[in-house]
């Protein structure tokens, strides 16, 4: 049975000062569990001005109302039908939702033991019947205040613990981040350590390489200074130009010869250097060509003669040759000046001696040959026996041979000592050839050799020394006759090519191997074959012939094949190409 005696308010004015809580809705709900209706009504009346009051008629009713309405405080009698106060307290305290609802036990004075039990079971306070109404209100108010304070504290604790949880989770998060950062740092540290180790290894390698390099550099320096010393000690002056024509190396001998120190040479352009050198040399036709620093020419090797006039007179042989690296790349051109002053002087003295000797030999030799010829031909001398004639013919042959040798030596030494004088003028080669032919005809007839002449229809004048040209032609025709067997062919042709006339003597004779051809123009060289041995000769004819050709501004060529004859050809400049003078 439910009673709601909230409006039964016998002394409401007195209760105002204890009001708690203030508004009707927020007023605390007090459940009065009392089987005595009068008592229940009295209690309800006492509390109603301050609280919302509900009543239950016994423990069972009290439990049901508690579960349904959640009172803020319970006033509970001890002895009640159906469910005692003790059972109610025990059951409520077993429910977590109600363990903070204050329970005030209302007991009689005799129930002391029971009251203690109830307090143990979870009741907060007790009132001994009959009790003062004011005490009831105070106790209820105290308990409610305490409960509210506890709830406020509880909420605070909950809020704070929630903050703490948030904080803790933040801390956990930060801790996790820190842990991650730490492990990243550790990884990085490990990597840095690895790199440091690698760097250390590399450093050691570099140090070793550096040492090796230093040693190699020292060796290179040593080699370089040794090479420099060797190059400087050389008797020849050396100058090295890069492919761009820039002076790059020069030795000490260069400075000795030309008085231009290395620094000056290396700071000059090739053209300026040419000007400096030219001022020291005798003006020669070949000088410009010799000093044209043909650094772009990667193949040609050339040599030239130069005569230095200032500061000292020196005769040089200048060689110029391309320089290739080990890998065969062209790195520049080397110019070498060899001082041949002394050799030239000795050569000149030798030539002069030979010239003098041959000249002196020629006079008695001419006399010997003349008298032998007279003995053999002049009938006034008297009859000669067969044996005397034979001996005199041997003497005549050898005198003739000796005469040839002497003449050749005289010619050669004159040429070499520069004493041969040439008088170059326009010549009709055809005419010269026709003049020569009669002297050779008997020889050709004797060996039944066929001579053919190939002359251009229109004769062109060449520039040359008549005697010299005759000597060249004689030597070549004489050789062709000598080294061609009986019934062989000899051809002489003249043709004009550009500014020169090519004059060729071709024979069907014994021919020459490549090796023999390479030595043809060496003094006293004679090929080893029966034909050469059978005919007389000095081995000087071709040397004289070529010099004679070159002295007249021509060049000479040979082509030959053993057993198939030879062609000796030479050029003479056309008179008109040189202005006819
Ligand atoms: P020489 O005829 O007095 O021996 P040369 O200087 O004229 O001297 O010739 C040198 C050598 O060249 C000769 O001994 C000969 O062996 C060779 N020779 C010259 N001309 C011919 C030729 N037309 N055919 C073959 N061999 C030749």
Coordinates of C-alpha atoms and ligand atoms in Angstrom, one line a residue:
X1 CA 0.0 0.0 0.0
X2 CA 1.4 3.4 -1.0
X3 CA 0.8 6.6 1.0
X4 CA 1.7 10.1 -0.4
X5 CA 1.2 12.4 2.5
X6 CA 3.4 15.2 1.1
X7 CA 0.7 17.8 1.6
X8 CA 0.1 16.9 5.2
X9 CA 2.1 19.7 6.7
X10 CA 1.1 20.5 10.3
X11 CA 4.0 22.9 11.1
X12 CA 5.2 24.1 7.7
X13 CA 6.3 27.5 9.0
X14 CA 8.8 26.0 11.4
X15 CA 10.3 23.8 8.8
X16 CA 11.2 26.7 6.3
X17 CA 14.6 27.3 7.9
X18 CA 15.6 23.6 7.3
X19 CA 14.5 23.5 3.7
X20 CA 16.8 21.4 1.6
X21 CA 16.8 21.3 -1.4
X22 CA 15.2 24.5 -2.5
X23 CA 13.0 23.9 -5.5
X24 CA 10.1 21.5 -5.6
X25 CA 11.6 19.4 -8.4
X26 CA 15.0 19.3 -6.9
X27 CA 13.8 18.5 -3.4
X28 CA 15.1 15.2 -2.1
X29 CA 12.9 12.2 -2.2
X30 CA 12.5 10.5 1.2
X31 CA 11.0 7.0 1.6
X32 CA 9.5 6.2 4.9
X33 CA 9.1 2.4 5.4
X34 CA 6.9 2.0 8.5
X35 CA 4.2 -0.5 9.2
X36 CA 2.7 1.7 11.8
X37 CA 0.5 4.2 9.8
X38 CA 0.4 6.8 12.6
X39 CA 4.1 6.8 12.9
X40 CA 4.5 6.9 9.2
X41 CA 2.1 9.8 8.9
X42 CA 3.9 11.7 11.7
X43 CA 7.3 11.2 10.1
X44 CA 5.9 12.2 6.7
X45 CA 4.4 15.3 8.2
X46 CA 7.6 16.2 9.9
X47 CA 9.7 16.0 6.6
X48 CA 7.2 17.0 4.0
X49 CA 7.9 20.8 4.2
X50 CA 11.5 20.1 3.2
X51 CA 11.3 17.0 1.1
X52 CA 9.2 14.9 -1.2
X53 CA 8.0 12.1 1.1
X54 CA 6.7 8.7 0.1
X55 CA 5.8 5.9 2.5
X56 CA 5.8 2.1 2.4
X57 CA 3.9 -0.1 4.7
X58 CA 6.5 -2.8 5.2
X59 CA 10.0 -4.0 4.0
X60 CA 8.7 -5.6 0.8
X61 CA 6.7 -2.5 -0.1
X62 CA 9.8 -0.4 0.8
X63 CA 12.1 -2.5 -1.5
X64 CA 9.7 -2.3 -4.5
X65 CA 9.3 1.5 -4.1
X66 CA 13.0 1.9 -3.7
X67 CA 13.7 0.0 -6.9
X68 CA 11.0 1.9 -8.7
X69 CA 11.5 5.5 -7.4
X70 CA 15.1 5.7 -6.3
X71 CA 14.6 7.7 -3.1
X72 CA 17.5 9.9 -1.9
X73 CA 17.1 8.6 1.7
X74 CA 15.2 5.8 3.4
X75 CA 13.8 5.8 6.9
X76 CA 13.1 2.3 7.9
X77 CA 11.4 0.5 10.8
X78 CA 13.1 -2.6 12.1
X79 CA 10.3 -5.0 12.8
X80 CA 7.8 -5.2 10.0
X81 CA 5.6 -7.9 8.5
X82 CA 6.6 -9.7 5.2
X83 CA 10.2 -8.2 5.1
X84 CA 12.0 -6.9 8.2
X85 CA 14.1 -3.7 8.1
X86 CA 17.2 -5.8 8.4
X87 CA 16.3 -7.8 5.3
X88 CA 15.6 -4.6 3.4
X89 CA 18.9 -3.0 4.4
X90 CA 20.8 -6.2 3.5
X91 CA 19.0 -6.5 0.1
X92 CA 19.6 -2.8 -0.8
X93 CA 23.2 -2.9 0.2
X94 CA 23.6 -5.9 -2.2
X95 CA 22.4 -3.6 -5.1
X96 CA 25.3 -1.4 -6.4
X97 CA 22.7 1.2 -7.6
X98 CA 21.6 1.8 -4.0
X99 CA 24.6 1.4 -1.9
X100 CA 25.0 5.1 -1.4
X101 CA 21.4 5.8 -0.4
X102 CA 21.5 6.6 3.3
X103 CA 19.2 4.4 5.4
X104 CA 18.1 5.6 8.9
X105 CA 16.8 2.8 11.1
X106 CA 13.9 3.6 13.4
X107 CA 14.0 1.2 16.4
X108 CA 12.6 0.8 19.8
X109 CA 14.9 1.1 22.9
X110 CA 14.8 -2.7 23.3
X111 CA 16.2 -3.5 19.9
X112 CA 19.7 -2.4 20.6
X113 CA 21.3 -5.7 19.4
X114 CA 19.3 -5.5 16.2
X115 CA 20.2 -1.9 15.7
X116 CA 23.9 -2.8 15.8
X117 CA 23.3 -5.5 13.3
X118 CA 21.5 -3.1 11.0
X119 CA 24.4 -0.6 11.2
X120 CA 26.7 -3.4 10.3
X121 CA 24.5 -4.4 7.4
X122 CA 24.8 -0.9 6.0
X123 CA 22.4 1.4 7.7
X124 CA 23.9 4.9 8.2
X125 CA 22.0 6.1 11.3
X126 CA 19.3 5.2 13.8
X127 CA 16.7 6.9 15.8
X128 CA 15.2 5.4 18.9
X129 CA 11.4 5.7 19.1
X130 CA 10.0 7.9 20.2
X131 CA 12.2 10.5 18.8
X132 CA 12.2 14.2 18.6
X133 CA 10.9 15.6 15.2
X134 CA 13.6 18.2 15.1
X135 CA 16.3 15.5 15.6
X136 CA 14.7 13.5 12.8
X137 CA 14.8 16.5 10.5
X138 CA 18.4 17.3 11.4
X139 CA 19.6 13.7 11.0
X140 CA 17.8 13.4 7.6
X141 CA 19.2 16.8 6.5
X142 CA 22.8 15.8 7.6
X143 CA 22.7 12.5 5.8
X144 CA 21.3 14.1 2.7
X145 CA 23.9 16.8 2.8
X146 CA 26.6 14.2 3.3
X147 CA 25.2 12.2 0.5
X148 CA 25.1 15.2 -1.8
X149 CA 28.6 16.2 -0.8
X150 CA 29.7 12.7 -1.5
X151 CA 28.0 12.8 -4.9
X152 CA 29.6 16.1 -5.7
X153 CA 32.9 14.7 -4.6
X154 CA 32.2 11.6 -6.6
X155 CA 31.4 13.6 -9.7
X156 CA 34.5 15.6 -9.2
X157 CA 36.5 12.5 -8.8
X158 CA 34.9 11.1 -11.9
X159 CA 35.6 14.2 -13.9
X160 CA 39.1 14.3 -12.6
X161 CA 39.7 10.7 -13.2
X162 CA 38.3 11.2 -16.7
X163 CA 40.8 14.0 -17.1
X164 CA 43.4 11.7 -15.7
X165 CA 42.4 9.1 -18.2
X166 CA 42.6 11.6 -21.1
X167 CA 45.9 12.8 -19.7
X168 CA 47.1 9.3 -19.3
X169 CA 46.1 8.5 -22.9
X170 CA 47.8 11.6 -24.0
X171 CA 50.8 10.7 -22.1
X172 CA 50.6 7.2 -23.5
X173 CA 50.3 8.6 -27.0
X174 CA 53.2 11.0 -26.4
X175 CA 55.1 8.1 -24.9
X176 CA 54.4 6.0 -28.0
X177 CA 55.5 8.9 -30.2
X178 CA 58.6 9.3 -28.1
X179 CA 59.3 5.6 -28.3
X180 CA 58.9 5.8 -32.1
X181 CA 61.1 8.9 -32.3
X182 CA 63.6 7.2 -30.1
X183 CA 63.7 4.1 -32.2
X184 CA 64.0 6.3 -35.3
X185 CA 66.8 8.1 -33.7
X186 CA 68.4 4.8 -32.8
X187 CA 68.1 3.6 -36.4
X188 CA 69.6 6.8 -37.6
X189 CA 72.3 6.5 -35.0
X190 CA 73.0 3.0 -36.3
X191 CA 73.1 4.3 -39.8
X192 CA 75.3 7.2 -38.9
X193 CA 77.6 4.7 -37.2
X194 CA 77.6 2.5 -40.2
X195 CA 78.4 5.5 -42.4
X196 CA 81.1 6.7 -40.1
X197 CA 82.6 3.2 -40.3
X198 CA 82.4 3.2 -44.1
X199 CA 83.9 6.7 -44.1
X200 CA 86.7 5.5 -42.0
X201 CA 87.4 2.7 -44.4
X202 CA 87.2 5.0 -47.3
X203 CA 89.4 7.5 -45.5
X204 CA 92.0 4.7 -45.1
X205 CA 91.7 3.8 -48.7
X206 CA 92.1 7.4 -49.7
X207 CA 95.0 7.8 -47.5
X208 CA 96.6 4.7 -49.1
X209 CA 95.8 6.0 -52.6
X210 CA 97.1 9.4 -51.7
X211 CA 100.4 7.9 -50.5
X212 CA 100.7 5.8 -53.7
X213 CA 99.9 9.0 -55.7
X214 CA 102.6 10.9 -53.8
X215 CA 105.1 8.2 -54.4
X216 CA 104.1 8.0 -58.1
X217 CA 104.3 11.8 -58.3
X218 CA 107.7 11.7 -56.8
X219 CA 108.8 9.1 -59.3
X220 CA 107.2 11.1 -62.1
X221 CA 109.0 14.2 -60.9
X222 CA 112.2 12.3 -60.8
X223 CA 111.7 10.8 -64.3
X224 CA 110.7 14.2 -65.6
X225 CA 113.8 15.9 -64.2
X226 CA 115.9 13.0 -65.6
X227 CA 114.3 13.4 -69.0
X228 CA 114.7 17.2 -68.9
X229 CA 118.4 16.7 -68.0
X230 CA 118.8 14.3 -70.9
X231 CA 117.1 16.6 -73.4
X232 CA 119.1 19.5 -72.1
X233 CA 122.3 17.6 -72.4
X234 CA 121.6 16.8 -76.1
X235 CA 123.9 18.3 -78.6
X236 CA 120.9 19.2 -80.8
X237 CA 118.5 22.1 -80.2
X238 CA 115.0 20.9 -79.8
X239 CA 111.6 22.7 -80.0
X240 CA 108.3 21.1 -79.6
X241 CA 105.1 22.7 -80.9
X242 CA 101.5 21.6 -80.1
X243 CA 99.1 20.8 -83.0
X244 CA 97.9 24.4 -82.6
X245 CA 101.4 25.7 -83.3
X246 CA 102.1 26.8 -79.8
X247 CA 105.7 26.4 -78.5
X248 CA 105.4 23.9 -75.6
X249 CA 108.9 22.5 -74.9
X250 CA 112.3 23.7 -75.6
X251 CA 115.7 22.5 -74.4
X252 CA 118.8 24.4 -73.2
X253 CA 120.7 23.8 -76.4
X254 CA 118.1 25.9 -78.2
X255 CA 118.9 28.8 -76.0
X256 CA 122.7 28.2 -76.5
X257 CA 122.3 28.2 -80.3
X258 CA 119.8 31.0 -80.8
X259 CA 120.2 33.1 -77.6
X260 CA 116.4 33.0 -76.9
X261 CA 115.7 31.7 -73.4
X262 CA 113.0 29.1 -72.7
X263 CA 110.5 31.6 -71.1
X264 CA 110.7 33.8 -74.1
X265 CA 110.2 30.9 -76.5
X266 CA 107.3 29.5 -74.6
X267 CA 105.5 32.9 -74.5
X268 CA 105.9 33.5 -78.3
X269 CA 103.5 32.5 -81.0
X270 CA 105.1 30.3 -83.7
X271 CA 105.0 33.2 -86.2
X272 CA 106.9 35.5 -83.9
X273 CA 109.4 32.9 -83.2
X274 CA 109.9 32.4 -86.9
X275 CA 110.6 36.1 -87.2
X276 CA 113.2 35.9 -84.4
X277 CA 114.9 32.9 -86.0
X278 CA 114.8 34.2 -89.5
X279 CA 116.7 37.3 -88.4
X280 CA 119.6 35.0 -87.5
X281 CA 119.6 32.9 -90.7
X282 CA 121.2 33.5 -94.1
X283 CA 118.4 34.2 -96.5
X284 CA 117.8 31.0 -98.4
X285 CA 115.0 29.9 -100.6
X286 CA 114.3 26.9 -98.4
X287 CA 114.2 29.0 -95.2
X288 CA 110.5 29.9 -95.3
X289 CA 109.5 26.4 -96.0
X290 CA 111.7 25.0 -93.3
X291 CA 110.4 27.4 -90.8
X292 CA 106.7 27.0 -91.8
X293 CA 105.6 25.3 -88.6
X294 CA 103.5 22.7 -90.3
X295 CA 102.1 21.4 -87.0
X296 CA 98.9 20.2 -88.6
X297 CA 100.9 17.8 -90.8
X298 CA 100.8 14.6 -88.8
X299 CA 102.9 12.4 -91.2
X300 CA 105.6 14.2 -93.1
X301 CA 109.2 14.1 -91.9
X302 CA 111.3 16.7 -93.5
X303 CA 114.9 17.8 -93.3
X304 CA 116.4 21.1 -94.4
X305 CA 119.8 22.9 -94.4
X306 CA 120.1 26.2 -92.6
X307 CA 123.0 28.5 -92.1
X308 CA 122.9 30.7 -89.1
X309 CA 124.7 34.0 -89.5
X310 CA 124.0 35.7 -86.1
X311 CA 125.3 35.6 -83.3
X312 CA 127.7 32.9 -84.5
X313 CA 128.0 31.3 -87.9
X314 CA 126.7 27.7 -87.7
X315 CA 125.5 25.3 -90.3
X316 CA 122.4 23.3 -89.3
X317 CA 120.6 20.3 -90.5
X318 CA 117.0 20.8 -89.4
X319 CA 114.7 17.8 -88.9
X320 CA 111.0 18.1 -88.3
X321 CA 109.0 15.1 -87.4
X322 CA 105.5 14.4 -86.0
X323 CA 105.3 13.1 -82.3
X324 CA 102.9 10.4 -81.5
X325 CA 101.7 9.3 -78.0
X326 CA 101.9 5.7 -76.8
X327 CA 98.3 5.3 -78.0
X328 CA 99.4 6.7 -81.4
X329 CA 97.6 10.0 -81.1
X330 CA 99.3 13.0 -82.6
X331 CA 100.5 15.4 -79.9
X332 CA 102.6 17.8 -81.9
X333 CA 105.7 18.3 -84.0
X334 CA 109.4 18.2 -82.9
X335 CA 112.0 20.4 -84.6
X336 CA 115.6 19.4 -84.1
X337 CA 118.6 21.6 -85.2
X338 CA 121.8 19.6 -85.5
X339 CA 125.0 21.7 -85.7
X340 CA 126.9 20.2 -88.7
X341 CA 129.3 23.1 -89.1
X342 CA 132.3 20.9 -88.3
X343 CA 131.2 18.0 -90.5
X344 CA 130.5 20.3 -93.4
X345 CA 133.9 21.9 -93.0
X346 CA 135.6 18.5 -93.0
X347 CA 133.4 17.5 -96.1
X348 CA 134.4 20.6 -97.9
X349 CA 138.1 20.0 -97.1
X350 CA 137.7 16.4 -98.3
X351 CA 136.0 17.6 -101.5
X352 CA 138.6 20.2 -102.1
X353 CA 141.3 17.6 -101.6
X354 CA 139.6 15.1 -104.0
X355 CA 139.0 18.0 -106.4
X356 CA 142.7 19.0 -106.2
X357 CA 143.9 15.4 -106.4
X358 CA 141.7 14.5 -109.4
X359 CA 142.7 17.7 -111.1
X360 CA 146.4 17.0 -110.5
X361 CA 146.0 13.3 -111.6
X362 CA 144.2 14.3 -114.8
X363 CA 147.2 16.0 -116.3
X364 CA 149.7 13.1 -116.1
X365 CA 146.8 10.7 -116.9
X366 CA 145.9 12.6 -120.0
X367 CA 149.6 12.5 -121.0
X368 CA 149.8 8.7 -120.4
X369 CA 146.6 8.0 -122.2
X370 CA 147.7 10.3 -125.1
X371 CA 151.0 8.5 -125.5
X372 CA 149.4 5.0 -125.3
X373 CA 146.8 6.1 -127.9
X374 CA 149.7 7.4 -130.1
X375 CA 151.6 4.2 -129.8
X376 CA 148.6 2.3 -130.9
X377 CA 147.5 4.5 -133.7
X378 CA 150.5 6.5 -135.0
X379 CA 152.2 4.6 -137.8
X380 CA 155.4 6.7 -137.4
X381 CA 156.0 5.0 -134.1
X382 CA 156.8 1.8 -135.9
X383 CA 155.5 -1.7 -136.2
X384 CA 154.1 -3.3 -133.0
X385 CA 154.3 -7.0 -132.2
X386 CA 151.0 -8.7 -131.3
X387 CA 152.0 -8.9 -127.7
X388 CA 153.1 -5.3 -127.6
X389 CA 149.7 -4.3 -129.1
X390 CA 147.8 -6.5 -126.6
X391 CA 149.7 -4.9 -123.6
X392 CA 149.2 -1.4 -125.0
X393 CA 145.5 -2.0 -125.4
X394 CA 145.2 -3.2 -121.8
X395 CA 147.1 0.0 -120.7
X396 CA 144.8 2.1 -122.9
X397 CA 141.6 0.6 -121.4
X398 CA 142.8 1.1 -117.8
X399 CA 144.0 4.6 -118.6
X400 CA 140.5 5.3 -120.0
X401 CA 139.0 3.9 -116.9
X402 CA 141.2 5.8 -114.6
X403 CA 140.4 8.9 -116.6
X404 CA 136.6 8.2 -116.1
X405 CA 137.1 7.8 -112.4
X406 CA 139.2 10.9 -112.1
X407 CA 136.6 12.9 -114.1
X408 CA 133.7 11.6 -112.0
X409 CA 135.6 12.4 -108.8
X410 CA 136.4 15.8 -110.1
X411 CA 132.8 16.5 -111.0
X412 CA 131.5 15.2 -107.7
X413 CA 134.0 17.1 -105.6
X414 CA 133.3 20.3 -107.6
X415 CA 129.6 19.9 -107.0
X416 CA 130.0 19.2 -103.3
X417 CA 132.4 22.0 -102.7
X418 CA 130.1 24.3 -104.6
X419 CA 132.7 24.9 -107.3
X420 CA 130.6 23.6 -110.2
X421 CA 129.3 26.5 -112.1
X422 CA 126.1 26.1 -114.1
X423 CA 124.9 28.5 -116.8
X424 CA 121.2 28.0 -117.1
X425 CA 119.5 29.2 -120.2
X426 CA 116.6 28.2 -122.5
X427 CA 117.5 25.0 -124.3
X428 CA 116.0 22.9 -127.1
X429 CA 116.2 19.4 -125.6
X430 CA 115.4 17.8 -129.0
X431 CA 118.4 19.5 -130.4
X432 CA 120.7 18.3 -127.6
X433 CA 119.4 14.7 -128.0
X434 CA 120.1 14.8 -131.7
X435 CA 123.6 16.1 -131.0
X436 CA 124.3 13.2 -128.6
X437 CA 122.9 10.3 -130.6
X438 CA 125.9 9.9 -133.1
X439 CA 128.3 9.2 -130.3
X440 CA 126.1 6.3 -129.0
X441 CA 125.2 4.9 -132.4
X442 CA 128.3 2.7 -132.8
X443 CA 127.7 1.1 -129.3
X444 CA 124.1 0.4 -130.1
X445 CA 125.0 -1.1 -133.4
X446 CA 127.8 -3.2 -131.8
X447 CA 125.2 -4.8 -129.4
X448 CA 122.5 -4.7 -132.1
X449 CA 120.3 -2.7 -129.7
X450 CA 117.2 -0.9 -131.0
X451 CA 117.0 2.8 -130.0
X452 CA 113.8 4.7 -130.4
X453 CA 113.2 8.3 -129.9
X454 CA 109.8 9.8 -128.8
X455 CA 109.8 13.5 -129.2
X456 CA 106.9 15.9 -129.0
X457 CA 106.0 17.4 -132.3
X458 CA 106.3 20.9 -131.0
X459 CA 109.6 21.2 -129.1
X460 CA 109.3 23.2 -125.9
X461 CA 112.3 25.1 -124.5
X462 CA 113.6 24.1 -121.1
X463 CA 115.8 26.0 -118.8
X464 CA 119.1 24.3 -118.0
X465 CA 122.9 24.2 -118.4
X466 CA 123.6 22.7 -121.8
X467 CA 126.7 20.8 -120.7
X468 CA 125.0 19.6 -117.6
X469 CA 121.9 18.4 -119.4
X470 CA 124.2 16.6 -121.9
X471 CA 126.1 15.0 -119.1
X472 CA 122.8 13.8 -117.5
X473 CA 121.5 12.4 -120.8
X474 CA 124.9 10.7 -121.5
X475 CA 125.1 9.0 -118.1
X476 CA 121.5 7.6 -118.4
X477 CA 121.9 6.5 -122.1
X478 CA 125.4 5.0 -121.3
X479 CA 123.9 3.0 -118.3
X480 CA 120.9 1.9 -120.5
X481 CA 123.4 0.7 -123.1
X482 CA 125.7 -1.0 -120.6
X483 CA 123.0 -2.8 -118.6
X484 CA 120.9 -4.0 -121.5
X485 CA 121.8 -7.2 -123.3
X486 CA 122.4 -7.6 -127.0
X487 CA 119.4 -6.9 -129.2
X488 CA 117.6 -5.2 -126.4
X489 CA 115.6 -1.9 -126.7
X490 CA 116.4 1.6 -125.5
X491 CA 113.8 4.3 -125.7
X492 CA 114.2 8.0 -125.1
X493 CA 111.1 10.2 -124.7
X494 CA 110.3 13.8 -123.9
X495 CA 106.9 15.0 -122.7
X496 CA 105.6 18.1 -121.2
X497 CA 103.5 17.9 -118.0
X498 CA 102.4 21.2 -116.4
X499 CA 105.4 23.5 -115.9
X500 CA 108.1 20.8 -116.6
X501 CA 109.4 18.6 -119.3
X502 CA 109.8 14.9 -118.3
X503 CA 112.8 13.2 -120.0
X504 CA 112.8 9.4 -119.7
X505 CA 115.3 6.7 -120.7
X506 CA 113.8 3.3 -120.7
X507 CA 115.6 0.0 -121.4
X508 CA 114.7 -3.6 -121.6
X509 CA 117.8 -4.5 -119.6
X510 CA 118.6 -6.5 -116.5
X511 CA 116.6 -4.3 -114.2
X512 CA 117.1 -3.7 -110.5
X513 CA 115.5 -5.1 -107.3
X514 CA 113.8 -2.7 -104.8
X515 CA 116.7 -3.1 -102.4
X516 CA 119.2 -2.2 -105.2
X517 CA 117.0 0.8 -106.2
X518 CA 117.2 2.1 -102.6
X519 CA 121.0 2.2 -102.8
X520 CA 121.4 3.5 -106.4
X521 CA 122.3 7.0 -105.4
X522 CA 124.9 6.1 -102.8
X523 CA 128.5 6.9 -103.8
X524 CA 130.4 4.0 -105.3
X525 CA 127.4 1.7 -105.2
X526 CA 127.3 -0.9 -108.0
X527 CA 124.7 -3.7 -108.1
X528 CA 126.1 -7.3 -107.8
X529 CA 125.4 -9.0 -111.1
X530 CA 127.3 -10.3 -114.0
X531 CA 126.4 -7.5 -116.3
X532 CA 127.7 -4.8 -113.8
X533 CA 130.9 -6.8 -113.3
X534 CA 131.4 -7.3 -117.0
X535 CA 131.3 -3.5 -117.8
X536 CA 133.5 -0.9 -116.2
X537 CA 132.1 1.8 -113.9
X538 CA 132.8 3.9 -110.8
X539 CA 129.4 3.8 -109.1
X540 CA 129.5 7.6 -109.1
X541 CA 127.6 8.3 -112.3
X542 CA 124.0 8.3 -110.9
X543 CA 125.1 10.3 -107.8
X544 CA 126.5 13.0 -110.1
X545 CA 123.5 12.7 -112.4
X546 CA 120.9 13.3 -109.7
X547 CA 122.9 16.2 -108.1
X548 CA 123.1 17.7 -111.6
X549 CA 119.3 17.4 -112.0
X550 CA 118.6 18.9 -108.7
X551 CA 121.1 21.7 -109.2
X552 CA 119.0 22.6 -112.3
X553 CA 115.7 22.7 -110.3
X554 CA 114.6 19.2 -111.4
X555 CA 113.8 15.9 -109.7
X556 CA 114.7 12.3 -110.6
X557 CA 112.8 9.0 -110.4
X558 CA 113.6 5.4 -111.0
X559 CA 111.2 2.5 -111.7
X560 CA 112.6 -0.9 -112.4
X561 CA 111.9 -4.6 -112.2
X562 CA 114.6 -7.3 -112.2
X563 CA 114.7 -8.9 -115.7
X564 CA 112.3 -6.5 -117.2
X565 CA 114.3 -3.3 -117.7
X566 CA 114.4 0.1 -116.0
X567 CA 113.2 3.6 -116.6
X568 CA 115.2 6.6 -115.3
X569 CA 113.3 9.9 -115.7
X570 CA 114.1 13.4 -114.7
X571 CA 112.5 16.9 -115.0
X572 CA 113.7 20.2 -116.3
X573 CA 111.6 23.4 -115.8
X574 CA 110.0 24.8 -118.9
X575 CA 111.7 28.1 -119.8
X576 CA 108.3 29.8 -120.4
X577 CA 107.1 28.8 -116.9
X578 CA 110.0 30.8 -115.4
X579 CA 109.5 33.8 -117.7
X580 CA 111.9 32.5 -120.4
X581 CA 114.9 34.0 -118.7
Ligands
LIG1 P1 128.4 2.8 -112.9 O1 127.5 2.6 -114.1 O2 129.6 3.6 -113.2 O3 128.7 1.6 -112.2 P2 126.3 4.4 -111.9 O4 126.2 5.3 -110.7 O5 126.0 5.0 -113.2 O6 127.7 3.7 -111.8 O7 125.4 3.2 -111.6 C1 125.4 2.5 -110.4 C2 124.9 1.1 -110.5 O8 123.5 1.1 -110.9 C3 125.5 0.4 -111.7 O9 126.7 -0.2 -111.3 C4 124.5 -0.7 -112.0 O10 124.6 -1.8 -111.2 C5 123.2 0.0 -111.7 N1 122.5 0.6 -112.9 C6 122.6 1.9 -113.4 N2 121.8 2.0 -114.5 C7 121.2 0.8 -114.7 C8 120.3 0.4 -115.7 N3 119.8 1.2 -116.7 N4 119.9 -0.9 -115.6 C9 120.4 -1.7 -114.6 N5 121.2 -1.3 -113.7 C10 121.7 -0.1 -113.7

